[in-house]
Amino acid sequence: MTTIANDILAAIGGVPQTASDVVVEAIDVRKSFGRLQVLKGVSLTVGRAEVVVMIGASGSGKTTFIRCINHLEKIQAGRISVNGHLIGYREANGRLIEDREPNIARQRREIGMVFQRFNLFPHLTALGNVIEAPIRVRGVPEREAIETGRALLARVGLSAKEEAYPAQLSGGQQQRVAIARALAMKPALMLFDEPTSALDPEMIGEVLEVMQELAREGMTMIVVTHEMGFAREVADRVVMMDEGVIIEEGTPEHFFTAPEQERTKAFLSKIL
Amino acid sequence: MPFDMVFAANGGASLTFDLDFFLRFVFQPSPALLSGLAITIYVAVFAQLAGTILGTLSALAGMSRLRLVRAISGIYVWFFRGTPLLVQMFLVYFGTPYLLGGLDLFPRDVNIGFINLRGAILAGLVALSINEGAYMSEIVRAGILSVDLGQTEAAKSLGMTYGLTMRRIVLPQALRVIIPPLGNEFNNMLKTTSLMSIIAVEELFRVAQAANSATFKAFEAYFGVALYYLALTTIWSAVQGRIERRLGASAGRERQPGLWARMLGLSRSRDGQVGR
């Protein structure tokens, strides 16, 4: 286990882990849908500029977990904080009470999310999608938002598609617009929920490339994916979930050469 | 044999149609008829507007997290869809002033800012609006539910509040589903305004009744006014078709045939056969 800890330290650049270097801190998170418990006590700490890839069979709870991080899902127990702020709840008399909606909305500004099915706004152009939240939520002047939006679309290689509507774009292009849209809010953390699972195989590369570039620039990222190539090349740490708990975590190297848990081995042998 | 008998029994009935009166009634409308036409149109427009706003508020209330707010919306829709508009109109015009201790809610002349109108018209407008709101509530609700949940989640994840998400993301998309039934509601509204005649609002139908009372030319007056309603709904259908085609075009769908093409059987279905 100490080797894993060292690996983590190495991953965040050897900097001693002080409080400000922690972006996400999840402690003993529990979540049920009705009587079905999908998260049975998940704890995870993600350092600044760290890229964590979450793997596991479908139904293992990884998607639910990252949806809890920006409070798209309520949790029944535990706590999640991002940049030191408790997400979705506030503490009163030692108990957690769900926060008011405007406060939750404010917390979400810091957390970008990319969805499996893109969820672009179909009635807005690519540029319109990117500038909507900065203007309406952050109050950025329109001209400035457009400038930033254009730069972001250029960064994901879609300068030529500014005025295109989502229906006129390929899946890969849509997902790249979605990434630009999330980045426009200048988030401290990016969550990726199986960003390539709904794409045709020939479009997966272009999206992963953008994500890899983002990681290189120092973005803190949690990525749920089945793309093991991406995990191997980009992840600082891989986390394996099974039946609502984290059963193993470590460097990509650890995972792809010497996984410890039987269930990890079984999962990897199926997917690789 | 039966035909002869009937005619004989009626003392030699004949078709009485005063063509001259009819043509004058329709094509040289009296000031009263024109004023009735104006009342019919503006009450329909404002009642539809107010009903759409009420319906949107009711639909949003119906999806509230607060049970009490949901209940208020539910009871509103239940009551006003479940009782006759005629009864509601009486309830508003005669009932509420009585309930409020004889307060003259709808006096002969009402001044709202620079607008001056008959109290009865205001009562009719209120009743039509509230009634329409109940129907629009269900239509708007269906529109909102038709928008993919992923849209709301994406908006939320960008830090948008509930109000912003509704206004900028969900409702604009719901419009595509709301517009066609909204058009049908307005078609209905144009005709339903005639119910106001029974609370003495001098709209189209009331004017026709007056013409009948004065001349006993029942068929000519009622058929004439029917043509006026038909003209209104026909014009509206054309406008509605245009709006819907524009909406459809922006959704990248194939152009739909217009009203005249449909009516004259000129429209072609997708496989290229002449439709009926």
XYZ file of C-alpha atoms in Angstrom:
548
model
C 0.000 0.000 0.000
C 2.890 2.359 0.673
C 3.986 1.977 -2.899
C 0.587 3.211 -3.985
C 0.870 6.228 -1.704
C 4.264 7.018 -3.169
C 2.865 6.701 -6.627
C 0.186 9.199 -5.779
C 2.753 11.622 -4.476
C 4.777 11.182 -7.602
C 1.690 11.760 -9.651
C 1.000 15.142 -8.167
C 4.539 16.209 -8.858
C 6.086 15.271 -5.548
C 4.581 18.304 -3.885
C 3.675 17.655 -0.264
C -0.061 17.268 -0.039
C -1.279 20.321 1.810
C -4.956 21.217 2.075
C -4.900 23.590 -0.878
C -3.558 20.885 -3.139
C -6.626 18.779 -2.608
C -9.383 19.487 -5.113
C -11.804 16.685 -4.361
C -12.250 15.029 -1.023
C -14.945 12.397 -0.757
C -15.392 10.612 2.537
C -17.467 7.479 3.005
C -20.080 8.419 0.397
C -23.213 6.296 0.455
C -26.013 6.459 -2.048
C -29.134 4.389 -2.674
C -31.744 4.379 -5.357
C -34.737 3.257 -3.374
C -33.685 0.005 -1.713
C -30.743 -0.555 -4.001
C -27.528 0.713 -2.484
C -25.183 1.724 -5.300
C -22.432 3.443 -3.299
C -21.449 1.642 -0.112
C -18.909 4.008 1.376
C -16.630 5.486 -1.261
C -13.681 7.633 -0.221
C -11.441 9.350 -2.721
C -9.036 12.259 -2.628
C -7.946 13.946 -5.826
C -5.029 16.370 -5.844
C -4.661 19.443 -8.024
C -3.702 18.665 -11.627
C -4.230 14.991 -10.982
C -5.984 12.810 -13.540
C -7.945 9.974 -12.005
C -9.489 7.351 -14.258
C -12.300 5.289 -12.792
C -12.912 1.856 -14.208
C -15.244 -0.968 -13.344
C -18.117 -2.975 -14.767
C -21.348 -1.183 -15.541
C -23.431 -0.943 -12.404
C -20.361 -0.732 -10.193
C -21.285 2.836 -9.202
C -18.563 4.876 -10.924
C -20.942 7.074 -12.927
C -23.183 7.578 -9.906
C -20.137 8.560 -7.881
C -18.979 11.323 -10.202
C -22.566 12.578 -10.523
C -22.569 12.943 -6.741
C -19.491 15.161 -6.968
C -21.499 17.959 -8.610
C -24.670 17.017 -6.762
C -26.627 15.756 -9.737
C -27.348 12.934 -7.310
C -28.123 13.334 -3.630
C -26.171 11.250 -1.177
C -27.488 9.576 1.944
C -24.316 9.649 3.996
C -20.739 10.824 3.875
C -19.469 14.110 2.530
C -17.937 15.479 -0.617
C -15.991 18.703 -0.829
C -14.452 20.416 -3.813
C -11.821 23.068 -3.219
C -12.644 22.869 0.464
C -16.358 23.621 -0.010
C -18.902 21.036 1.030
C -20.979 20.137 -2.032
C -24.757 20.065 -1.922
C -25.012 20.184 1.848
C -24.300 22.500 4.715
C -23.522 21.609 8.250
C -25.899 22.623 11.033
C -25.601 21.281 14.566
C -23.349 18.509 13.354
C -25.923 17.324 10.841
C -25.870 17.666 7.082
C -28.792 19.518 5.532
C -29.274 19.810 1.800
C -28.198 23.239 0.644
C -30.465 25.715 -1.108
C -30.665 25.479 -4.860
C -28.916 28.799 -5.699
C -25.972 27.788 -3.483
C -25.689 24.433 -5.189
C -25.786 26.205 -8.544
C -22.933 28.450 -7.402
C -20.841 25.449 -6.335
C -21.383 23.788 -9.692
C -19.716 26.684 -11.529
C -16.376 25.312 -10.341
C -17.057 21.829 -11.662
C -17.223 21.104 -15.362
C -19.010 17.995 -16.563
C -18.951 16.164 -19.863
C -21.722 13.665 -20.477
C -21.858 10.410 -22.362
C -24.586 11.749 -24.644
C -23.054 15.255 -25.021
C -26.279 17.052 -24.010
C -25.508 20.065 -26.144
C -28.320 22.618 -26.321
C -29.867 21.885 -29.728
C -31.427 25.336 -30.139
C -28.072 27.100 -29.838
C -25.076 27.118 -32.186
C -21.736 25.648 -31.139
C -20.579 29.109 -30.071
C -23.964 29.785 -28.455
C -23.547 26.634 -26.371
C -20.113 27.745 -25.211
C -20.984 31.357 -24.296
C -24.403 30.743 -22.707
C -23.285 29.961 -19.161
C -20.418 32.486 -18.926
C -22.812 35.276 -19.937
C -25.886 34.185 -17.974
C -24.227 32.636 -14.935
C -20.929 34.429 -14.528
C -22.097 37.723 -15.991
C -19.211 37.932 -18.427
C -19.739 40.714 -21.017
C -20.929 39.262 -24.296
C -17.978 40.428 -26.354
C -15.502 38.925 -23.919
C -17.470 35.653 -23.743
C -17.479 35.393 -27.531
C -13.752 35.990 -27.661
C -13.081 33.302 -25.042
C -15.609 30.994 -26.695
C -13.916 31.302 -30.076
C -10.537 30.590 -28.504
C -11.947 27.491 -26.788
C -13.547 26.194 -29.977
C -10.218 26.740 -31.729
C -8.525 24.766 -28.986
C -10.777 21.766 -29.598
C -10.242 22.179 -33.355
C -13.690 23.488 -34.262
C -13.090 27.074 -35.374
C -14.911 26.360 -38.618
C -18.036 25.142 -36.816
C -18.838 28.126 -34.617
C -22.179 28.787 -36.286
C -23.167 25.130 -36.729
C -26.044 23.694 -34.710
C -25.453 20.456 -32.788
C -27.594 18.485 -35.247
C -25.162 19.482 -38.009
C -22.136 18.136 -36.137
C -20.754 14.614 -35.854
C -20.716 12.905 -32.465
C -17.032 13.586 -31.987
C -17.470 17.241 -32.879
C -20.432 17.537 -30.511
C -18.440 16.074 -27.662
C -15.580 18.474 -28.330
C -18.036 21.396 -28.231
C -19.335 19.987 -24.942
C -15.810 20.000 -23.533
C -15.304 23.605 -24.691
C -18.668 24.521 -23.124
C -17.602 23.117 -19.752
C -14.167 24.784 -19.945
C -15.752 28.169 -20.663
C -16.801 28.329 -17.009
C -13.116 28.061 -16.028
C -13.730 25.100 -13.734
C -11.254 23.856 -11.135
C -12.284 20.288 -11.828
C -13.553 18.421 -14.876
C -15.731 15.334 -14.626
C -16.012 13.060 -17.650
C -18.819 10.511 -17.643
C -17.924 7.925 -20.285
C -17.244 10.672 -22.824
C -16.508 8.321 -25.703
C -19.023 5.543 -25.081
C -21.632 6.994 -27.430
C -19.176 7.679 -30.250
C -18.433 5.788 -33.427
C -14.984 4.208 -33.159
C -13.370 6.571 -35.672
C -14.354 9.586 -33.559
C -13.075 8.384 -30.205
C -9.499 9.454 -30.960
C -10.272 13.130 -31.552
C -12.078 13.433 -28.206
C -9.401 11.587 -26.243
C -6.780 13.798 -27.839
C -8.509 16.920 -26.529
C -8.755 15.348 -23.083
C -5.095 14.362 -23.122
C -4.134 17.916 -24.052
C -6.269 19.195 -21.195
C -4.514 16.865 -18.761
C -1.144 18.028 -19.994
C -2.145 21.615 -19.262
C -2.719 20.697 -15.649
C -6.489 20.326 -15.419
C -7.739 18.253 -12.500
C -9.837 15.491 -14.003
C -11.909 12.510 -12.977
C -12.676 10.333 -15.962
C -15.045 7.393 -16.064
C -14.105 5.419 -19.138
C -13.515 2.041 -20.682
C -10.676 3.403 -22.820
C -7.758 1.547 -21.294
C -5.295 3.124 -23.697
C -6.266 6.528 -22.338
C -5.968 5.271 -18.766
C -2.518 3.881 -19.445
C -1.195 7.026 -21.118
C -2.907 9.868 -19.318
C -4.005 8.737 -15.874
C -1.945 9.534 -12.818
C -4.045 7.092 -10.894
C -6.549 4.393 -11.791
C -9.400 3.516 -9.465
C -11.287 0.257 -9.795
C -14.847 0.148 -8.507
C -16.922 -2.937 -7.923
C -20.371 -3.224 -6.371
C -20.345 0.255 -4.891
C -16.864 0.293 -3.374
C -13.345 1.069 -4.522
C -11.551 -2.252 -4.492
C -8.190 -1.194 -5.844
C -6.301 1.920 -6.841
C -2.839 2.670 -8.114
C -0.793 3.822 -11.074
C -1.697 2.629 -14.549
C 1.491 0.618 -14.482
C 0.362 -1.175 -11.362
C -2.990 -1.983 -12.946
C -1.721 -3.220 -16.247
C 1.193 -5.242 -14.923
C 0.298 -6.477 -11.476
C -3.321 -6.000 -10.391
C -3.863 -7.450 -6.947
C -7.583 -8.121 -6.710
C -9.120 -11.104 -8.443
C -12.093 -9.043 -9.572
C -9.776 -6.433 -11.077
C -7.945 -9.147 -12.976
C -11.213 -10.603 -14.187
C -12.474 -7.197 -15.313
C -9.258 -6.272 -17.086
C -8.999 -9.595 -18.842
C -12.480 -9.043 -20.239
C -11.829 -5.528 -21.414
C -8.265 -5.673 -22.710
C -95.122 10.468 -51.462
C -93.733 11.395 -48.016
C -92.143 14.580 -49.378
C -95.379 15.847 -50.892
C -97.223 15.079 -47.704
C -94.785 17.054 -45.579
C -94.906 20.041 -47.794
C -98.666 19.920 -47.963
C -98.970 19.527 -44.217
C -96.819 22.585 -43.730
C -99.153 24.583 -45.775
C -96.910 24.693 -48.803
C -93.594 25.466 -47.171
C -91.085 27.235 -49.318
C -87.477 28.217 -48.953
C -87.299 31.727 -47.561
C -83.864 33.164 -47.865
C -83.455 36.903 -48.122
C -80.350 36.986 -50.249
C -80.285 40.744 -50.320
C -80.402 41.010 -46.522
C -77.790 38.254 -46.170
C -75.330 39.882 -48.562
C -75.725 43.233 -46.870
C -75.305 41.644 -43.420
C -72.064 39.976 -44.458
C -70.492 42.378 -46.931
C -71.766 45.721 -45.682
C -71.373 45.031 -41.988
C -73.100 47.373 -39.579
C -70.957 49.311 -37.080
C -72.337 47.000 -34.405
C -71.089 43.931 -36.263
C -67.655 45.442 -36.802
C -67.448 46.379 -33.142
C -68.514 42.830 -32.247
C -65.786 41.483 -34.516
C -63.219 43.663 -32.769
C -64.361 42.506 -29.326
C -64.266 38.863 -30.398
C -60.734 39.220 -31.732
C -59.212 41.135 -28.881
C -60.844 39.089 -26.147
C -59.644 35.909 -27.873
C -56.094 37.250 -28.200
C -55.819 38.524 -24.637
C -57.537 35.508 -23.086
C -55.149 33.224 -24.990
C -52.141 35.269 -23.883
C -53.219 35.362 -20.262
C -54.214 31.694 -20.393
C -50.802 30.740 -21.772
C -49.007 32.646 -19.007
C -51.302 31.156 -16.347
C -50.861 27.715 -17.856
C -47.067 28.015 -17.853
C -47.067 29.090 -14.211
C -49.455 26.265 -13.352
C -47.327 23.713 -15.218
C -44.194 24.837 -13.363
C -46.103 24.802 -10.068
C -47.251 21.280 -10.882
C -43.613 20.179 -11.024
C -42.608 21.953 -7.840
C -40.767 20.171 -5.078
C -43.282 21.585 -2.603
C -46.343 19.435 -2.209
C -48.613 22.396 -1.398
C -47.647 24.222 -4.609
C -48.229 21.043 -6.617
C -51.617 20.619 -4.944
C -52.719 24.161 -5.811
C -51.858 23.575 -9.461
C -53.609 20.207 -9.427
C -56.811 21.575 -7.920
C -56.834 24.502 -10.339
C -56.568 22.264 -13.382
C -59.030 19.746 -11.940
C -61.697 22.346 -11.203
C -61.495 24.461 -14.348
C -61.226 21.548 -16.757
C -63.929 19.674 -14.905
C -66.645 22.314 -14.906
C -68.428 24.029 -17.830
C -66.980 27.308 -19.027
C -70.520 28.681 -19.070
C -70.873 28.008 -15.360
C -67.435 29.521 -14.712
C -68.436 32.653 -16.589
C -71.556 33.054 -14.442
C -69.517 32.326 -11.353
C -67.098 35.128 -12.221
C -69.629 37.681 -13.433
C -72.495 37.141 -10.994
C -70.911 34.979 -8.282
C -67.777 36.795 -7.197
C -69.379 40.254 -6.708
C -72.037 38.566 -4.576
C -69.406 36.650 -2.614
C -67.594 39.902 -1.919
C -70.694 41.449 -0.334
C -72.184 43.051 -3.404
C -68.947 44.724 -4.439
C -69.337 46.099 -7.965
C -66.421 44.176 -9.456
C -67.553 44.558 -13.049
C -69.196 47.994 -13.429
C -70.493 49.278 -16.740
C -67.230 51.033 -17.403
C -63.852 49.807 -16.235
C -60.775 51.969 -16.532
C -57.464 50.203 -16.389
C -54.893 52.859 -17.109
C -55.866 54.257 -20.484
C -57.926 51.206 -21.377
C -61.652 51.586 -21.038
C -63.944 48.610 -21.379
C -67.284 47.198 -20.293
C -67.291 45.335 -17.015
C -68.960 42.342 -18.658
C -66.122 42.094 -21.147
C -63.622 42.077 -18.303
C -65.576 39.308 -16.574
C -65.678 37.307 -19.803
C -61.975 37.861 -20.331
C -61.188 36.709 -16.797
C -63.309 33.572 -17.093
C -61.896 32.654 -20.505
C -58.325 33.245 -19.297
C -58.653 31.142 -16.168
C -60.358 28.365 -18.080
C -57.747 28.460 -20.832
C -54.945 28.445 -18.242
C -56.123 25.059 -16.996
C -55.924 23.549 -20.479
C -52.625 25.263 -21.295
C -51.199 23.923 -18.040
C -51.410 20.377 -19.373
C -50.049 21.401 -22.768
C -47.059 23.246 -21.317
C -46.439 20.385 -18.921
C -46.293 17.909 -21.796
C -43.931 20.281 -23.619
C -41.567 20.510 -20.671
C -41.599 16.753 -20.158
C -40.743 16.248 -23.825
C -37.358 17.927 -23.298
C -34.620 15.408 -22.568
C -33.555 15.308 -18.914
C -29.943 15.549 -20.088
C -30.636 19.159 -21.080
C -31.536 20.075 -17.511
C -28.514 18.211 -16.184
C -26.171 19.945 -18.616
C -27.590 23.348 -17.645
C -27.302 22.527 -13.944
C -23.730 21.313 -14.356
C -22.869 24.726 -15.822
C -24.111 26.387 -12.658
C -27.465 27.539 -14.018
C -30.228 28.075 -11.500
C -33.660 26.509 -11.928
C -35.144 29.722 -13.327
C -32.351 30.224 -15.825
C -32.481 26.572 -16.889
C -36.214 26.828 -17.559
C -36.083 30.185 -19.320
C -33.033 29.673 -21.496
C -32.822 25.932 -22.052
C -36.017 23.961 -21.355
C -38.897 26.253 -22.358
C -37.413 27.287 -25.723
C -37.145 23.609 -26.596
C -40.571 22.808 -25.183
C -42.036 25.418 -27.534
C -41.767 23.050 -30.472
C -44.143 20.655 -28.741
C -46.354 23.404 -27.291
C -46.984 25.467 -30.450
C -49.237 23.060 -32.443
C -51.750 22.435 -29.621
C -51.526 26.114 -28.665
C -52.678 26.925 -32.192
C -55.636 24.592 -31.792
C -56.477 26.190 -28.465
C -56.593 29.605 -30.113
C -58.813 28.282 -32.887
C -61.190 27.099 -30.150
C -60.855 30.376 -28.287
C -61.982 32.404 -31.311
C -65.245 30.458 -31.296
C -65.684 30.068 -27.542
C -65.797 33.858 -27.053
C -69.382 33.570 -28.339
C -70.341 32.258 -24.876
C -69.862 35.808 -23.613
C -73.108 36.719 -25.372
C -75.022 35.341 -22.407
C -73.452 37.852 -20.049
C -74.466 40.580 -22.500
C -71.092 41.202 -24.118
C -71.757 42.640 -27.561
C -69.403 40.352 -29.430
C -70.113 38.839 -32.856
C -72.753 36.334 -31.861
C -74.640 38.764 -29.632
C -74.846 41.184 -32.559
C -76.278 38.429 -34.739
C -78.877 37.666 -32.069
C -79.846 41.330 -32.007
C -80.142 41.358 -35.797
C -82.421 38.329 -35.587
C -84.593 39.944 -32.925
C -85.015 43.058 -35.022
C -85.677 41.403 -38.378
C -86.647 37.756 -37.654
C -84.218 36.754 -40.375
C -82.750 34.003 -38.207
C -81.024 31.924 -40.871
C -79.437 34.861 -42.647
C -78.117 36.424 -39.422
C -76.780 33.208 -37.868
C -75.353 31.871 -41.100
C -73.795 35.262 -41.768
C -72.107 35.374 -38.407
C -71.000 31.756 -38.839
C -69.132 32.881 -41.952
C -67.386 35.528 -39.878
C -66.160 32.891 -37.411
C -65.149 30.681 -40.312
C -63.120 33.510 -41.811
C -61.344 34.097 -38.492
C -60.448 30.437 -37.971
C -59.407 30.034 -41.605
C -57.045 32.982 -41.448
C -55.663 31.649 -38.172
C -55.134 28.170 -39.646
C -53.043 29.692 -42.402
C -50.969 31.661 -39.899
C -50.586 28.592 -37.691
C -49.473 26.467 -40.623
C -46.856 29.033 -41.489
C -45.516 29.116 -37.915
C -45.416 25.343 -37.667
C -43.676 24.965 -40.990
C -41.070 27.448 -39.897
C -40.555 25.535 -36.644
C -40.362 22.292 -38.584
C -37.871 23.784 -41.025
C -35.577 24.895 -38.230
C -35.715 21.362 -36.870
C -34.455 20.186 -40.248
C -37.635 18.340 -41.094
C -39.239 18.065 -44.483
C -41.570 20.882 -45.502
C -45.190 20.119 -44.683
C -47.956 20.996 -47.151
C -49.851 24.204 -46.443
C -53.513 24.622 -45.609
C -54.744 25.148 -49.166
C -52.763 22.237 -50.487
C -54.268 20.017 -47.792
C -57.806 21.283 -48.348
C -57.716 20.882 -52.103
C -56.123 17.440 -51.851
C -52.978 18.596 -53.604
C -50.630 17.453 -50.894
C -48.403 14.539 -51.589
C -47.509 12.091 -48.907
C -43.877 11.123 -48.477
C -43.904 8.189 -50.827
C -44.985 10.494 -53.631
C -48.632 9.463 -53.876
C -51.331 12.078 -53.934
C -52.815 12.266 -50.466
C -56.442 12.592 -49.577
